Coordinates of C-alpha atoms in Angstrom, one line a residue:
M1 CA -58.0 -53.4 -54.8
D2 CA -54.4 -54.8 -55.6
I3 CA -51.4 -57.8 -54.1
E4 CA -49.6 -55.1 -53.1
Q5 CA -52.1 -52.5 -51.4
L6 CA -54.1 -55.6 -49.9
C7 CA -49.9 -56.4 -48.3
R8 CA -50.0 -53.5 -46.5
A9 CA -52.6 -53.1 -45.1
V10 CA -52.3 -56.5 -43.6
R11 CA -51.6 -55.9 -39.4
N12 CA -52.4 -59.6 -38.6
P13 CA -51.4 -62.9 -39.5
G14 CA -55.7 -63.3 -40.0
D15 CA -54.7 -60.8 -42.4
L16 CA -51.8 -62.4 -43.9
R17 CA -53.9 -65.9 -44.2
N18 CA -56.7 -64.5 -45.8
L19 CA -54.2 -63.1 -48.6
P20 CA -55.5 -63.5 -52.5
N21 CA -53.5 -67.5 -52.4
Y22 CA -51.8 -67.4 -49.5
V23 CA -50.2 -70.6 -49.3
D24 CA -48.3 -71.7 -45.8
A25 CA -45.5 -73.9 -47.2
V26 CA -43.0 -73.4 -49.6
N27 CA -40.9 -75.5 -50.1
P28 CA -37.5 -73.8 -52.2
A29 CA -36.3 -76.6 -54.0
A30 CA -40.1 -76.9 -56.3
T31 CA -40.4 -72.7 -56.7
G32 CA -38.4 -69.8 -57.1
L33 CA -39.7 -66.5 -55.9
K34 CA -40.3 -63.6 -57.7
R35 CA -40.6 -60.5 -55.9
V36 CA -40.9 -59.3 -52.0
I37 CA -44.1 -57.4 -51.7
W38 CA -44.4 -56.0 -48.4
P39 CA -42.9 -56.4 -44.4
Y40 CA -44.7 -56.8 -41.9
G41 CA -44.0 -57.1 -38.0
F42 CA -47.2 -59.2 -35.5
H43 CA -47.0 -59.3 -31.8
T44 CA -47.3 -62.3 -31.9
E45 CA -45.2 -65.7 -33.2
I46 CA -45.4 -68.0 -36.4
P47 CA -44.1 -70.0 -38.1
C48 CA -41.5 -69.0 -42.1
A49 CA -43.3 -70.8 -44.9
L50 CA -40.1 -72.0 -45.9
T51 CA -40.7 -76.3 -45.4
N52 CA -37.0 -76.2 -44.9
C53 CA -37.5 -73.6 -42.0
R54 CA -40.4 -73.5 -40.4
T55 CA -38.6 -70.3 -37.9
R56 CA -41.2 -68.6 -35.2
H57 CA -40.6 -65.1 -35.9
K58 CA -42.7 -61.7 -35.3
S59 CA -41.3 -59.9 -38.0
G60 CA -40.9 -60.7 -42.1
V61 CA -42.1 -60.6 -45.2
I62 CA -44.6 -60.6 -47.7
I63 CA -43.3 -62.6 -50.8
E64 CA -44.5 -63.7 -54.4
L65 CA -44.2 -67.1 -55.5
E66 CA -42.7 -67.6 -59.4
D67 CA -46.5 -69.8 -59.6
G68 CA -48.5 -66.2 -58.2
S69 CA -49.4 -68.1 -54.8
I70 CA -48.5 -65.2 -51.5
S71 CA -46.8 -67.2 -48.9
N72 CA -44.4 -65.3 -45.7
I73 CA -41.0 -65.6 -44.3
G74 CA -38.6 -64.8 -42.0
N75 CA -36.8 -62.0 -43.6
I76 CA -33.3 -63.1 -41.4
C77 CA -33.5 -67.2 -42.9
G78 CA -35.3 -65.3 -46.4
G79 CA -31.4 -63.7 -46.5
D80 CA -30.1 -67.5 -46.2
E81 CA -29.2 -69.2 -48.9
D82 CA -28.9 -72.4 -47.8
K83 CA -32.8 -72.0 -46.9
F84 CA -33.7 -70.1 -50.1
S85 CA -33.3 -68.5 -52.7
T86 CA -29.9 -66.3 -53.3
K87 CA -32.4 -63.8 -55.1
F88 CA -33.7 -63.0 -51.8
T89 CA -31.7 -60.4 -50.9
S90 CA -31.7 -58.3 -54.6
E91 CA -35.3 -58.6 -54.1
M92 CA -34.9 -57.1 -50.0
R93 CA -32.8 -54.3 -51.5
A94 CA -35.3 -53.7 -54.4
M95 CA -38.2 -52.9 -51.9
S96 CA -36.1 -51.1 -49.4
E97 CA -35.6 -48.9 -52.3
S98 CA -39.0 -48.4 -53.6
R99 CA -40.1 -47.6 -49.9
R100 CA -37.5 -45.2 -49.4
R101 CA -39.0 -44.2 -52.4
E102 CA -42.3 -43.9 -51.3
S103 CA -41.9 -41.3 -48.7
L104 CA -39.5 -38.6 -50.5
M105 CA -40.8 -38.0 -53.6
P106 CA -43.6 -36.1 -52.6
L107 CA -41.9 -33.8 -51.3
L108 CA -39.1 -33.4 -54.7
L109 CA -42.5 -33.5 -56.3
D110 CA -44.6 -30.7 -55.4
R111 CA -43.4 -27.8 -57.9
D112 CA -45.2 -24.5 -55.9
A113 CA -43.1 -25.7 -52.7
L114 CA -39.6 -26.2 -54.3
Q115 CA -39.9 -22.6 -56.2
K116 CA -41.1 -20.7 -53.6
I117 CA -37.7 -22.3 -51.5
E118 CA -35.7 -21.2 -54.2
S119 CA -37.3 -17.8 -54.1
D120 CA -36.8 -17.7 -50.4
V121 CA -33.7 -18.2 -50.8
R122 CA -32.5 -15.7 -54.2
A123 CA -34.3 -13.3 -52.2
M124 CA -32.0 -14.1 -48.4
C125 CA -29.3 -14.5 -50.3
D126 CA -30.2 -11.4 -52.0
A127 CA -30.8 -8.8 -48.7
A128 CA -27.5 -11.3 -46.7
N129 CA -25.2 -10.4 -49.5
R130 CA -25.7 -6.6 -48.0
W131 CA -24.1 -7.5 -44.8
V132 CA -20.8 -9.5 -46.0
R133 CA -20.1 -6.5 -47.5
L134 CA -20.3 -4.9 -44.4
N135 CA -18.4 -7.5 -42.6
A136 CA -15.6 -7.3 -44.8
A137 CA -15.9 -3.5 -44.7
F138 CA -16.3 -3.6 -41.0
A139 CA -12.2 -6.3 -41.1
D140 CA -10.8 -4.1 -42.9
M141 CA -11.1 -0.6 -41.6
F142 CA -11.1 -2.5 -37.9
P143 CA -9.2 -6.4 -38.1
E144 CA -8.0 -6.2 -34.5
V145 CA -11.1 -5.6 -32.9
D146 CA -12.8 -7.9 -35.3
R147 CA -10.0 -10.3 -34.4
E148 CA -10.9 -9.7 -30.8
I149 CA -15.0 -9.9 -31.7
R150 CA -14.4 -13.2 -33.3
R151 CA -11.7 -14.8 -30.8
R152 CA -14.4 -13.9 -27.7
I153 CA -17.5 -16.2 -30.0
A154 CA -14.3 -19.1 -30.6
V155 CA -13.5 -19.4 -27.6
G156 CA -17.6 -17.9 -26.0
A157 CA -15.9 -15.6 -23.7
S158 CA -18.1 -13.1 -22.5
L159 CA -18.6 -10.1 -24.9
T160 CA -19.5 -7.5 -22.4
V161 CA -17.2 -5.2 -22.0
A162 CA -15.9 -2.4 -19.4
E163 CA -14.5 0.6 -18.6
D164 CA -11.2 1.2 -15.6
I165 CA -12.2 3.9 -13.5
E166 CA -9.4 5.6 -11.2
R167 CA -11.0 5.2 -7.7
S168 CA -10.6 7.8 -5.0
G169 CA -8.2 8.0 -1.8
A170 CA -10.8 7.1 0.5
E171 CA -11.7 5.2 -1.9
I172 CA -8.3 2.7 -1.8
D173 CA -7.8 3.3 2.0
D174 CA -11.2 0.9 2.2
I175 CA -10.5 -1.5 0.5
V176 CA -7.5 -2.7 1.3
A177 CA -8.6 -1.7 5.5
S178 CA -10.9 -5.0 4.1
G179 CA -8.8 -6.9 3.1
R180 CA -10.7 -7.0 -1.0
A181 CA -7.3 -6.1 -2.5
R182 CA -3.9 -6.5 -1.2
S183 CA -2.2 -3.3 -1.6
R184 CA -2.6 0.1 -3.4
E185 CA -2.3 -0.1 -6.7
E186 CA -4.1 -3.9 -7.0
A187 CA -7.1 -1.4 -5.9
R188 CA -6.3 1.2 -8.1
Y189 CA -9.0 0.9 -10.5
A190 CA -12.0 -0.6 -10.3
Q191 CA -13.8 -2.2 -14.2
V192 CA -17.4 -0.3 -14.4
A193 CA -19.5 -2.9 -17.4
K194 CA -20.1 -0.5 -19.7
G195 CA -23.0 -3.2 -22.0
T196 CA -22.6 -6.3 -24.0
I197 CA -21.8 -6.4 -27.8
A198 CA -25.3 -7.4 -29.4
G199 CA -25.5 -8.5 -32.4
V200 CA -22.8 -11.0 -33.7
P201 CA -25.6 -13.8 -35.2
V202 CA -24.3 -11.8 -38.3
L203 CA -20.5 -12.3 -38.4
G204 CA -21.1 -15.8 -39.4
L205 CA -22.6 -14.5 -42.9
S206 CA -19.7 -15.8 -45.5
A207 CA -20.3 -15.7 -49.7
K208 CA -18.9 -19.3 -49.8
A209 CA -22.4 -20.0 -47.9
L210 CA -25.1 -18.2 -49.5
R211 CA -23.4 -19.3 -52.5
S212 CA -23.8 -22.8 -51.5
M213 CA -27.0 -22.8 -50.3
E214 CA -27.7 -21.4 -54.5
A215 CA -25.8 -24.0 -55.0
R216 CA -28.2 -26.6 -53.1
T217 CA -31.0 -24.3 -54.7
N218 CA -30.3 -25.3 -58.2
A219 CA -29.5 -28.4 -58.4
L220 CA -32.4 -29.1 -56.3
L221 CA -34.8 -27.1 -59.5
A222 CA -32.7 -29.2 -61.8
A223 CA -33.0 -32.7 -61.1
N224 CA -34.8 -35.1 -62.3
P225 CA -36.2 -37.0 -59.2
Q226 CA -37.6 -39.9 -61.1
E227 CA -34.1 -40.7 -62.3
A228 CA -32.0 -39.6 -59.5
D229 CA -30.5 -42.7 -58.1
I230 CA -31.5 -43.6 -54.2
A231 CA -28.4 -41.4 -53.1
S232 CA -28.8 -38.3 -55.0
L233 CA -33.0 -38.6 -54.1
Q234 CA -31.8 -38.4 -50.1
K235 CA -29.3 -35.5 -51.2
L236 CA -31.9 -33.8 -52.8
F237 CA -35.2 -34.3 -50.3
N238 CA -31.9 -33.2 -47.4
D239 CA -32.4 -30.3 -49.0
A240 CA -36.6 -29.8 -49.4
T241 CA -36.1 -30.4 -46.1
Y242 CA -33.2 -27.7 -44.6
L243 CA -32.7 -24.7 -46.8
P244 CA -36.7 -23.5 -45.8
E245 CA -35.0 -23.2 -42.0
D246 CA -30.7 -21.7 -43.7
V247 CA -33.7 -19.4 -44.8
Q248 CA -34.7 -19.0 -41.3
S249 CA -31.1 -18.9 -39.9
L250 CA -30.2 -16.3 -42.5
K251 CA -32.6 -14.2 -42.0
R252 CA -32.2 -14.1 -38.3
A253 CA -28.4 -13.2 -39.4
C254 CA -29.9 -10.4 -40.7
V255 CA -31.7 -8.9 -37.9
A256 CA -28.9 -9.0 -36.4
G257 CA -27.1 -7.1 -38.1
E258 CA -28.5 -3.4 -37.4
T259 CA -27.7 -4.2 -34.3
F260 CA -24.0 -5.7 -33.8
Y261 CA -23.6 -2.0 -36.7
S262 CA -25.5 0.6 -34.5
G263 CA -23.4 3.9 -33.6
E264 CA -24.7 1.9 -29.7
N265 CA -22.0 -1.0 -30.9
F266 CA -19.4 1.0 -32.4
K267 CA -18.9 2.5 -28.6
L268 CA -19.0 -0.2 -26.8
M269 CA -16.7 -2.2 -29.4
A270 CA -14.3 1.2 -28.1
Y271 CA -13.7 -0.3 -25.4
L272 CA -12.1 -3.2 -26.6
P273 CA -8.5 -3.6 -26.0
G274 CA -7.3 -1.3 -28.7
A275 CA -3.8 1.4 -29.6
P276 CA -6.3 5.1 -29.4
E277 CA -6.8 5.7 -32.0
T278 CA -9.2 2.6 -33.0
R279 CA -11.3 3.9 -30.3
R280 CA -11.1 7.4 -31.5
R281 CA -12.7 6.4 -34.8
L282 CA -15.5 3.6 -33.2
D283 CA -16.9 6.4 -31.3
R284 CA -17.1 8.4 -34.1
L285 CA -17.9 6.1 -36.7
A286 CA -21.6 5.1 -38.7
R287 CA -22.9 2.2 -40.5
A288 CA -23.1 4.7 -43.5
D289 CA -19.0 4.9 -43.4
L290 CA -19.2 1.0 -43.9
E291 CA -21.2 1.4 -46.9
D292 CA -19.0 3.8 -48.1
R293 CA -16.0 1.6 -47.7
S294 CA -17.9 -1.8 -49.1
K295 CA -18.1 -0.3 -52.8
Q296 CA -14.9 0.4 -52.4
I297 CA -13.5 -3.5 -51.3
D298 CA -13.5 -5.1 -54.9
A299 CA -16.3 -8.2 -55.2
K300 CA -13.3 -11.2 -55.0
D301 CA -12.3 -10.4 -52.1
L302 CA -15.6 -10.5 -51.1
G303 CA -15.3 -14.4 -52.8
I304 CA -18.9 -13.0 -53.5
D305 CA -18.1 -13.9 -57.2
H306 CA -15.2 -16.2 -57.3
P307 CA -13.8 -18.6 -54.6
T308 CA -11.5 -16.4 -51.5
E309 CA -9.7 -19.1 -49.2
S310 CA -10.1 -16.0 -46.6
G311 CA -11.0 -16.7 -43.2
Q312 CA -13.1 -13.5 -42.0
T313 CA -15.9 -14.5 -42.6
V314 CA -16.2 -18.7 -42.5
R315 CA -19.1 -19.0 -40.5
M316 CA -18.4 -20.7 -36.6
P317 CA -20.8 -24.0 -36.6
T318 CA -23.7 -24.2 -33.9
K319 CA -24.0 -27.2 -32.5
K320 CA -27.7 -27.3 -34.2
D321 CA -24.9 -27.1 -37.1
I322 CA -23.8 -30.2 -36.1
K323 CA -26.4 -32.7 -35.0
R324 CA -28.4 -31.5 -38.1
Q325 CA -25.2 -32.8 -40.8
R326 CA -24.5 -35.4 -38.1
Y327 CA -27.5 -36.9 -39.4
V328 CA -28.1 -35.9 -42.9
D329 CA -24.7 -38.2 -43.3
A330 CA -26.1 -41.2 -41.5
Q331 CA -29.6 -40.3 -44.2
I332 CA -27.4 -40.3 -46.7
R333 CA -24.4 -43.4 -46.0
A334 CA -27.3 -45.2 -44.9
A335 CA -28.5 -44.4 -48.5
Q336 CA -25.1 -45.3 -49.8
Q337 CA -25.9 -48.5 -47.9
L338 CA -28.9 -50.6 -49.6
N339 CA -26.8 -52.6 -51.5
K340 CA -25.2 -54.4 -48.1
K341 CA -27.8 -53.8 -45.7
W342 CA -29.8 -57.6 -46.2

């Protein structure tokens, strides 16, 4: 077993002292640092091997000196240029980057796993494009209804719709007499819930999001992890980790489309505020009508082949999306800050 593997196996001060060529005292004026091998963390304190330090600590690093001996120093005093080599900072950075690479590489070198991700993304993007077209067709044919549904989604309002039913004279008299209404006009109509518009996650599908997924997949398959810098490597790892989750989100949105674009849902939409003619059209609407309209819409208007600034199909991020993106951004920032960490 080589020295690096032995250093990785160190679990306590006894293991440390048993390393080949270990010395417990290092005069920084007499010998230089060759490299930082591996960090350690013990339950009990041990002294720093630097003769100009000797601070007791629980966390530090195992080092190799230029004369081939092995020793240990604290990770704080090691960075003090008055106590040890200025090379310490760059060697700590190299070790940290090496450890991070080691944790990221297995997934990125698993070509079978990456090719499955690519296959799944392609299949789901193809399926989702159909619903992107239906979204565009629906917004084109019923712009007021589309805006109202999206408004309710954006502000968290209920998607339950109701019909105003005129009460009988006796019912109105009873309501006014019981004090439940201040006037007959106020008691004239009753709202009767008709149902809740379902399947709205399909409206989160957009051509822009699908293009982004495909671009991330292409970059993942084309990259050479062995040559990537640490920040790029972290981004590739994040994509390899989260693209399968994004595929599942697409799948759920496509399933939701079956419900949203159904005759039952169209009849519920007819109860939304709108012109009487719009209500009559929704009552008669079938998914096939939207399919026909979608075929008449140019691809560039959908943003499938060309970027678009249209806000009609912009996806509303969920709390989970926001939390995950913050985590991803933090990982990338950490990778980019390796030069400053130590």
